[in-house]
């Protein structure tokens, strides 16, 4: 709780703001009673002296009884008069006000007033509902001597007024905003302005509500008329598995489907549309194809059964073996082998079966024969061969020394 900041020393310079929410108006009474009782218990736990507590309560009474309406333009001339010549008139506290004086100023802030339109659409709230809520809050605030303020931070309504009023209570600044009880979105009831006679103006027009019944019985949580019932479906794989078991059982028995099986196939969900079951064979093929469906396969329609698997009687043409891919040198070598085999079997057709390289060789013109040495005049005389005499028997041929040139003989 945030009441730990409220100590005995801060009681005389503090103010309590109780914030409620209008988005769930059936909880207003419970929340208001919870916070006021918690505040009362906390103040008792502070163990303030009797004399000090009496002064604090007297300050609250002075704040309540000394309220004055904001001055108008016509009344500004009276400001020049001195206050010493006139005695301030203090109005008596009306009956039913300040029944529980906690010794600290309190203001109740009803937030999220922009949800009134939502409550009218979804919970069938009327203007009388909001008038009854205002009547209850004003009556409770009067008993505690508290003020009442409606605000909406979302629409920035009365947020600045709350700050101005707190400055008026703390520092005595003039408050130039008049009380507002007509506009349902901008209710403002300062401390000391309200009275039982003003609150009774609201209750006089009640038709649907009465003052004797509790708040909870008259502002109850109504069901949302736009709320729809959510139906939870069965998992697809579980449903298909269950249907397959039913079909297998039916095929084994060989009997027509019983009414209970029809009920299972049509669906056990309450409110589901009842349609006649399709053909047994088509339905069986449809569920089997869904259960054995591969991730890459396309969707299967229940009206078109999948094609049956091929049997032994079905003739399937054998697949041709793909030729291995050969490189260019391998292709050339293979072609030469074929040409060689063809030439051996038929020599006459050897010329016809030739490799591309041999064909190019035959197309080239033959080279001219080299000229004979006799016809061409030689510029240098021909050398006569020198014959060496054979070494006599028994003599070894001298071996030349390595690295030295040998003289000519």
Coordinates of C-alpha atoms in Angstrom, one line a residue:
X1 CA 0.0 0.0 0.0
X2 CA 1.1 3.6 -0.6
X3 CA -0.1 4.8 2.8
X4 CA 3.4 4.3 4.3
X5 CA 4.1 7.9 3.1
X6 CA 1.4 9.2 5.4
X7 CA 3.1 9.7 8.8
X8 CA 2.1 11.5 11.9
X9 CA 4.2 14.5 11.0
X10 CA 2.7 14.8 7.5
X11 CA -1.0 14.5 8.6
X12 CA -1.5 18.3 8.8
X13 CA 0.0 19.0 5.3
X14 CA -1.4 16.0 3.4
X15 CA -4.4 15.1 1.3
X16 CA -5.7 11.7 0.2
X17 CA -6.9 11.1 -3.3
X18 CA -8.8 7.8 -3.9
X19 CA -8.9 6.9 -7.6
X20 CA -11.7 4.6 -8.8
X21 CA -12.4 3.3 -12.4
X22 CA -15.6 3.5 -14.3
X23 CA -14.8 0.7 -16.8
X24 CA -16.2 -1.8 -14.2
X25 CA -18.8 0.2 -12.3
X26 CA -20.1 -2.9 -10.4
X27 CA -16.9 -2.8 -8.4
X28 CA -17.2 0.8 -7.2
X29 CA -18.8 0.1 -3.9
X30 CA -16.3 -2.6 -3.0
X31 CA -13.3 -0.5 -3.9
X32 CA -14.5 2.6 -2.1
X33 CA -15.2 0.8 1.1
X34 CA -11.8 -1.0 0.9
X35 CA -9.8 2.2 0.6
X36 CA -11.7 4.1 3.2
X37 CA -11.5 1.3 5.7
X38 CA -7.7 0.9 5.0
X39 CA -7.2 4.6 5.4
X40 CA -9.0 4.6 8.7
X41 CA -7.0 1.7 10.1
X42 CA -3.8 3.3 9.0
X43 CA -4.6 6.6 10.8
X44 CA -5.4 4.6 14.0
X45 CA -2.1 2.8 13.7
X46 CA -0.3 6.2 13.8
X47 CA -1.4 6.6 17.5
X48 CA -1.9 10.4 17.3
X49 CA -2.5 12.2 20.5
X50 CA -6.1 13.2 21.3
X51 CA -5.4 16.9 21.2
X52 CA -3.5 16.7 17.9
X53 CA -6.3 14.6 16.4
X54 CA -8.9 17.1 17.5
X55 CA -7.0 19.9 15.7
X56 CA -6.8 17.9 12.5
X57 CA -10.5 17.2 12.6
X58 CA -11.2 20.8 13.3
X59 CA -9.2 21.8 10.2
X60 CA -11.3 19.5 8.1
X61 CA -14.5 21.0 9.5
X62 CA -13.2 24.5 8.7
X63 CA -12.4 23.4 5.1
X64 CA -15.9 22.0 4.7
X65 CA -17.8 24.9 6.2
X66 CA -15.7 27.7 4.7
X67 CA -16.4 26.8 1.1
X68 CA -17.4 29.8 -1.1
X69 CA -18.4 29.7 -4.7
X70 CA -16.0 31.3 -7.2
X71 CA -16.5 35.1 -7.5
X72 CA -18.1 36.4 -10.6
X73 CA -17.2 39.6 -12.6
X74 CA -20.1 41.5 -11.0
X75 CA -18.8 40.7 -7.5
X76 CA -15.3 41.9 -8.1
X77 CA -16.1 45.4 -6.7
X78 CA -16.6 43.8 -3.3
X79 CA -13.0 42.7 -3.1
X80 CA -11.9 46.3 -2.3
X81 CA -13.8 46.2 1.0
X82 CA -11.7 45.2 4.0
X83 CA -12.4 41.9 5.7
X84 CA -12.0 43.4 9.1
X85 CA -15.4 45.3 8.8
X86 CA -17.2 42.1 8.1
X87 CA -17.4 38.8 9.9
X88 CA -17.0 35.7 7.9
X89 CA -20.2 33.7 7.7
X90 CA -19.7 30.0 8.4
X91 CA -22.5 27.8 7.3
X92 CA -23.5 25.0 9.6
X93 CA -22.6 21.5 8.6
X94 CA -25.7 19.8 7.0
X95 CA -27.1 16.6 8.4
X96 CA -25.4 13.4 7.1
X97 CA -22.1 15.2 6.4
X98 CA -18.8 14.4 8.0
X99 CA -20.1 11.3 9.8
X100 CA -16.6 9.8 9.6
X101 CA -14.0 12.6 10.1
X102 CA -10.5 11.2 9.6
X103 CA -8.7 14.5 10.2
X104 CA -7.4 14.7 6.6
X105 CA -9.0 16.1 3.4
X106 CA -10.1 13.4 1.0
X107 CA -11.2 13.6 -2.7
X108 CA -12.6 10.7 -4.7
X109 CA -11.5 10.7 -8.4
X110 CA -13.6 8.6 -10.8
X111 CA -11.3 7.9 -13.8
X112 CA -12.0 6.4 -17.2
X113 CA -15.3 8.2 -17.7
X114 CA -14.8 7.9 -21.4
X115 CA -16.0 4.2 -21.0
X116 CA -19.6 5.4 -20.7
X117 CA -20.3 5.0 -24.4
X118 CA -18.8 1.5 -24.2
X119 CA -21.0 0.5 -21.3
X120 CA -24.0 1.8 -23.2
X121 CA -23.2 -0.4 -26.3
X122 CA -22.0 -3.6 -24.6
X123 CA -23.8 -3.6 -21.2
X124 CA -27.0 -1.8 -22.2
X125 CA -26.4 1.0 -19.7
X126 CA -28.8 4.0 -19.8
X127 CA -28.6 7.6 -18.5
X128 CA -30.4 6.4 -15.3
X129 CA -27.5 4.0 -14.6
X130 CA -25.0 6.9 -14.6
X131 CA -27.3 9.1 -12.5
X132 CA -27.6 6.3 -9.9
X133 CA -23.8 5.9 -9.8
X134 CA -23.4 9.7 -9.3
X135 CA -26.0 9.6 -6.6
X136 CA -24.3 6.8 -4.7
X137 CA -20.8 8.4 -4.9
X138 CA -22.0 11.8 -3.8
X139 CA -23.8 10.4 -0.9
X140 CA -20.7 8.4 0.2
X141 CA -18.4 11.4 -0.2
X142 CA -20.7 13.6 1.8
X143 CA -20.5 11.1 4.7
X144 CA -16.7 11.2 4.6
X145 CA -16.5 14.9 4.0
X146 CA -14.8 14.3 0.7
X147 CA -15.0 15.9 -2.7
X148 CA -15.8 14.2 -6.0
X149 CA -14.2 14.6 -9.5
X150 CA -14.8 12.8 -12.8
X151 CA -11.8 12.8 -15.1
X152 CA -10.5 11.1 -18.2
X153 CA -6.8 11.1 -18.9
X154 CA -7.3 9.7 -22.3
X155 CA -9.4 12.7 -23.4
X156 CA -7.6 15.1 -21.1
X157 CA -10.8 15.9 -19.2
X158 CA -10.6 17.6 -15.8
X159 CA -7.0 16.6 -15.2
X160 CA -5.9 20.2 -14.9
X161 CA -8.9 21.0 -12.6
X162 CA -7.7 18.3 -10.2
X163 CA -4.3 20.0 -9.9
X164 CA -5.9 23.4 -9.5
X165 CA -8.2 22.1 -6.7
X166 CA -5.3 20.5 -4.8
X167 CA -3.4 23.8 -5.0
X168 CA -6.5 25.5 -3.6
X169 CA -6.6 23.1 -0.6
X170 CA -2.9 23.2 0.1
X171 CA -2.0 26.9 -0.6
X172 CA -5.3 28.7 -0.4
X173 CA -5.2 29.8 -4.1
X174 CA -8.5 31.0 -5.5
X175 CA -10.6 28.4 -7.3
X176 CA -12.3 29.9 -10.4
X177 CA -14.1 26.7 -11.5
X178 CA -17.7 26.3 -10.4
X179 CA -19.2 23.0 -9.3
X180 CA -20.5 20.8 -12.1
X181 CA -23.3 18.2 -11.7
X182 CA -25.1 18.4 -15.1
X183 CA -22.5 17.2 -17.5
X184 CA -22.1 13.5 -16.8
X185 CA -18.5 13.4 -18.1
X186 CA -17.2 16.3 -16.0
X187 CA -18.7 16.0 -12.6
X188 CA -17.0 18.3 -10.0
X189 CA -18.2 18.5 -6.4
X190 CA -15.7 20.4 -4.1
X191 CA -15.5 19.7 -0.4
X192 CA -18.3 21.6 1.4
X193 CA -20.5 22.4 -1.6
X194 CA -22.8 19.3 -1.6
X195 CA -25.8 18.6 0.7
X196 CA -28.5 16.0 1.1
X197 CA -31.0 18.3 -0.5
X198 CA -28.9 18.6 -3.7
X199 CA -28.3 14.9 -3.8
X200 CA -32.1 14.2 -3.5
X201 CA -32.6 16.0 -6.8
X202 CA -31.1 13.0 -8.5
X203 CA -33.0 10.3 -6.7
X204 CA -36.4 12.0 -7.4
X205 CA -36.2 11.0 -11.1
X206 CA -35.3 7.3 -10.5
X207 CA -37.6 4.9 -12.2
X208 CA -35.5 1.7 -12.5
X209 CA -33.5 2.1 -9.2
X210 CA -34.5 2.5 -5.6
X211 CA -32.6 3.8 -2.6
X212 CA -33.4 0.9 -0.3
X213 CA -31.6 -1.8 -2.4
X214 CA -27.8 -2.3 -2.2
X215 CA -25.6 -0.9 -4.9
X216 CA -24.3 -4.3 -5.9
X217 CA -27.8 -5.6 -6.7
X218 CA -28.7 -2.7 -8.9
X219 CA -25.4 -2.3 -10.7
X220 CA -24.5 -5.8 -11.5
X221 CA -22.1 -7.2 -14.1
X222 CA -24.2 -7.7 -17.2
X223 CA -23.1 -10.2 -19.9
X224 CA -21.7 -8.7 -23.0
X225 CA -24.3 -9.0 -25.7
X226 CA -21.7 -9.0 -28.4
X227 CA -19.8 -11.9 -26.9
X228 CA -20.0 -15.1 -29.0
X229 CA -19.6 -18.7 -28.0
X230 CA -16.2 -20.0 -29.0
X231 CA -16.3 -23.6 -30.3
X232 CA -13.0 -25.5 -30.0
X233 CA -12.3 -28.0 -32.8
X234 CA -10.5 -31.3 -32.7
X235 CA -7.0 -31.7 -34.0
X236 CA -6.9 -32.7 -37.7
X237 CA -4.6 -35.7 -37.3
X238 CA -6.6 -37.1 -34.4
X239 CA -9.9 -36.7 -36.3
X240 CA -8.4 -38.5 -39.4
X241 CA -7.0 -41.3 -37.4
X242 CA -10.4 -41.8 -35.7
X243 CA -12.1 -41.8 -39.0
X244 CA -9.7 -44.3 -40.5
X245 CA -10.3 -46.7 -37.6
X246 CA -14.1 -46.5 -38.2
X247 CA -13.7 -47.2 -41.9
X248 CA -11.3 -50.1 -41.3
X249 CA -13.8 -51.6 -38.8
X250 CA -16.6 -51.2 -41.3
X251 CA -14.6 -52.8 -44.2
X252 CA -13.7 -55.8 -42.0
X253 CA -17.3 -56.4 -41.0
X254 CA -18.6 -55.9 -44.5
X255 CA -21.9 -54.5 -43.1
X256 CA -23.4 -51.0 -43.9
X257 CA -22.5 -48.2 -41.5
X258 CA -24.6 -48.0 -38.4
X259 CA -26.3 -44.8 -37.2
X260 CA -23.6 -44.3 -34.6
X261 CA -21.0 -44.3 -37.4
X262 CA -23.0 -41.8 -39.3
X263 CA -23.0 -39.6 -36.2
X264 CA -19.3 -39.8 -35.8
X265 CA -18.7 -38.9 -39.5
X266 CA -21.1 -36.0 -39.4
X267 CA -19.3 -34.6 -36.3
X268 CA -20.1 -34.6 -32.6
X269 CA -19.8 -30.8 -32.2
X270 CA -23.0 -29.4 -31.0
X271 CA -24.7 -27.2 -33.5
X272 CA -22.7 -28.6 -36.5
X273 CA -24.6 -28.9 -39.8
X274 CA -25.7 -32.4 -40.6
X275 CA -24.9 -33.5 -44.1
X276 CA -25.3 -37.0 -45.7
X277 CA -22.1 -39.0 -45.7
X278 CA -20.4 -39.4 -49.1
X279 CA -19.6 -42.7 -50.9
X280 CA -17.8 -45.2 -48.7
X281 CA -15.0 -45.9 -51.2
X282 CA -14.3 -42.3 -52.0
X283 CA -14.3 -41.4 -48.3
X284 CA -11.9 -44.2 -47.4
X285 CA -9.5 -43.2 -50.2
X286 CA -9.7 -39.6 -49.2
X287 CA -8.8 -40.2 -45.5
X288 CA -6.1 -42.7 -46.5
X289 CA -4.5 -40.2 -48.9
X290 CA -4.5 -37.5 -46.2
X291 CA -2.8 -39.8 -43.7
X292 CA -0.2 -41.0 -46.2
X293 CA 0.3 -37.7 -47.8
X294 CA 3.9 -36.6 -48.4
X295 CA 5.0 -33.0 -47.7
X296 CA 5.6 -32.2 -51.3
X297 CA 2.5 -33.7 -52.7
X298 CA -0.4 -31.5 -53.9
X299 CA -3.9 -31.3 -52.3
X300 CA -6.3 -34.2 -52.9
X301 CA -9.9 -33.6 -53.5
X302 CA -12.5 -35.9 -51.9
X303 CA -14.5 -36.1 -55.2
X304 CA -11.5 -37.6 -57.1
X305 CA -10.0 -40.7 -55.6
X306 CA -6.2 -41.2 -56.0
X307 CA -5.0 -43.6 -58.7
X308 CA -4.5 -47.2 -57.4
X309 CA -0.9 -48.5 -57.2
X310 CA 0.4 -50.6 -60.2
X311 CA -0.2 -54.3 -60.0
X312 CA 1.8 -57.2 -61.4
X313 CA -0.3 -57.4 -64.6
X314 CA 0.4 -53.8 -65.4
X315 CA 3.2 -53.7 -68.0
X316 CA 5.7 -51.0 -67.3
X317 CA 8.3 -50.3 -70.1
X318 CA 11.8 -50.7 -68.9
X319 CA 13.8 -47.5 -68.4
X320 CA 16.7 -46.9 -70.8
X321 CA 20.1 -46.8 -69.3
X322 CA 21.7 -43.5 -69.7
X323 CA 25.0 -43.4 -71.6
X324 CA 28.0 -42.3 -69.6
X325 CA 29.3 -38.9 -70.3
X326 CA 32.7 -39.2 -72.1
X327 CA 35.3 -36.5 -72.4
X328 CA 36.7 -35.4 -75.8
X329 CA 39.9 -37.5 -75.7
X330 CA 37.8 -40.6 -74.7
X331 CA 35.4 -40.0 -77.5
X332 CA 38.3 -39.7 -80.0
X333 CA 39.9 -42.9 -78.7
X334 CA 36.5 -44.7 -78.9
X335 CA 36.0 -43.6 -82.5
X336 CA 39.5 -44.8 -83.5
X337 CA 38.8 -48.2 -82.0
X338 CA 35.6 -48.5 -84.1
X339 CA 37.4 -47.4 -87.2
X340 CA 40.2 -50.0 -86.6
X341 CA 37.7 -52.8 -86.1
X342 CA 35.8 -51.8 -89.2
X343 CA 39.0 -51.8 -91.3
X344 CA 40.0 -55.3 -90.1
X345 CA 36.6 -56.7 -90.9
X346 CA 36.3 -55.0 -94.3
X347 CA 39.5 -53.6 -95.8
X348 CA 37.7 -51.9 -98.7
X349 CA 35.6 -49.8 -96.4
X350 CA 38.6 -48.8 -94.4
X351 CA 39.0 -45.6 -96.4
X352 CA 35.5 -44.7 -95.7
X353 CA 35.8 -45.1 -91.9
X354 CA 38.5 -42.7 -90.9
X355 CA 39.1 -40.5 -88.0
X356 CA 38.7 -36.7 -88.4
X357 CA 42.5 -36.3 -88.1
X358 CA 43.2 -38.9 -90.8
X359 CA 40.7 -37.2 -93.2
X360 CA 42.5 -33.9 -92.7
X361 CA 45.8 -35.5 -93.4
X362 CA 44.6 -36.9 -96.8
X363 CA 43.4 -33.5 -97.9
X364 CA 46.7 -31.9 -97.5
X365 CA 48.9 -31.7 -100.7
X366 CA 52.0 -33.9 -100.9
X367 CA 55.3 -32.3 -100.3
X368 CA 57.7 -32.0 -103.2
X369 CA 60.7 -34.5 -103.2
X370 CA 64.0 -33.0 -102.3
X371 CA 66.3 -32.2 -105.2
X372 CA 69.3 -34.5 -105.8
X373 CA 72.8 -33.4 -105.0
X374 CA 74.0 -34.1 -108.5
X375 CA 71.7 -31.5 -110.1
X376 CA 72.3 -28.8 -107.5
X377 CA 75.7 -27.2 -107.8
X378 CA 77.6 -27.5 -104.6
X379 CA 79.6 -24.6 -103.6
X380 CA 82.0 -26.5 -101.3
X381 CA 84.0 -29.5 -102.6
X382 CA 83.0 -32.8 -101.1
X383 CA 85.3 -34.3 -98.5
X384 CA 86.9 -37.7 -99.2
X385 CA 86.5 -40.1 -96.3
X386 CA 89.7 -40.9 -94.4
X387 CA 90.3 -44.5 -93.6
X388 CA 92.3 -45.4 -90.5
X389 CA 94.7 -48.3 -90.5
X390 CA 93.9 -51.1 -88.3
X391 CA 96.1 -51.7 -85.3
X392 CA 98.3 -54.8 -85.5
X393 CA 97.4 -57.8 -83.5
X394 CA 98.5 -57.9 -79.9
X395 CA 98.6 -54.1 -79.5
X396 CA 96.2 -52.3 -77.4
X397 CA 94.4 -49.3 -78.6
X398 CA 95.6 -46.3 -76.7
X399 CA 92.8 -44.7 -74.6
X400 CA 92.6 -41.0 -74.9
X401 CA 93.0 -38.9 -71.8
X402 CA 90.0 -37.2 -70.6
X403 CA 89.7 -33.5 -70.8
X404 CA 92.5 -33.1 -73.5
X405 CA 91.8 -32.7 -77.2
X406 CA 93.1 -35.5 -79.4
X407 CA 95.2 -34.6 -82.4
X408 CA 93.9 -35.5 -85.8
X409 CA 95.6 -38.3 -87.7

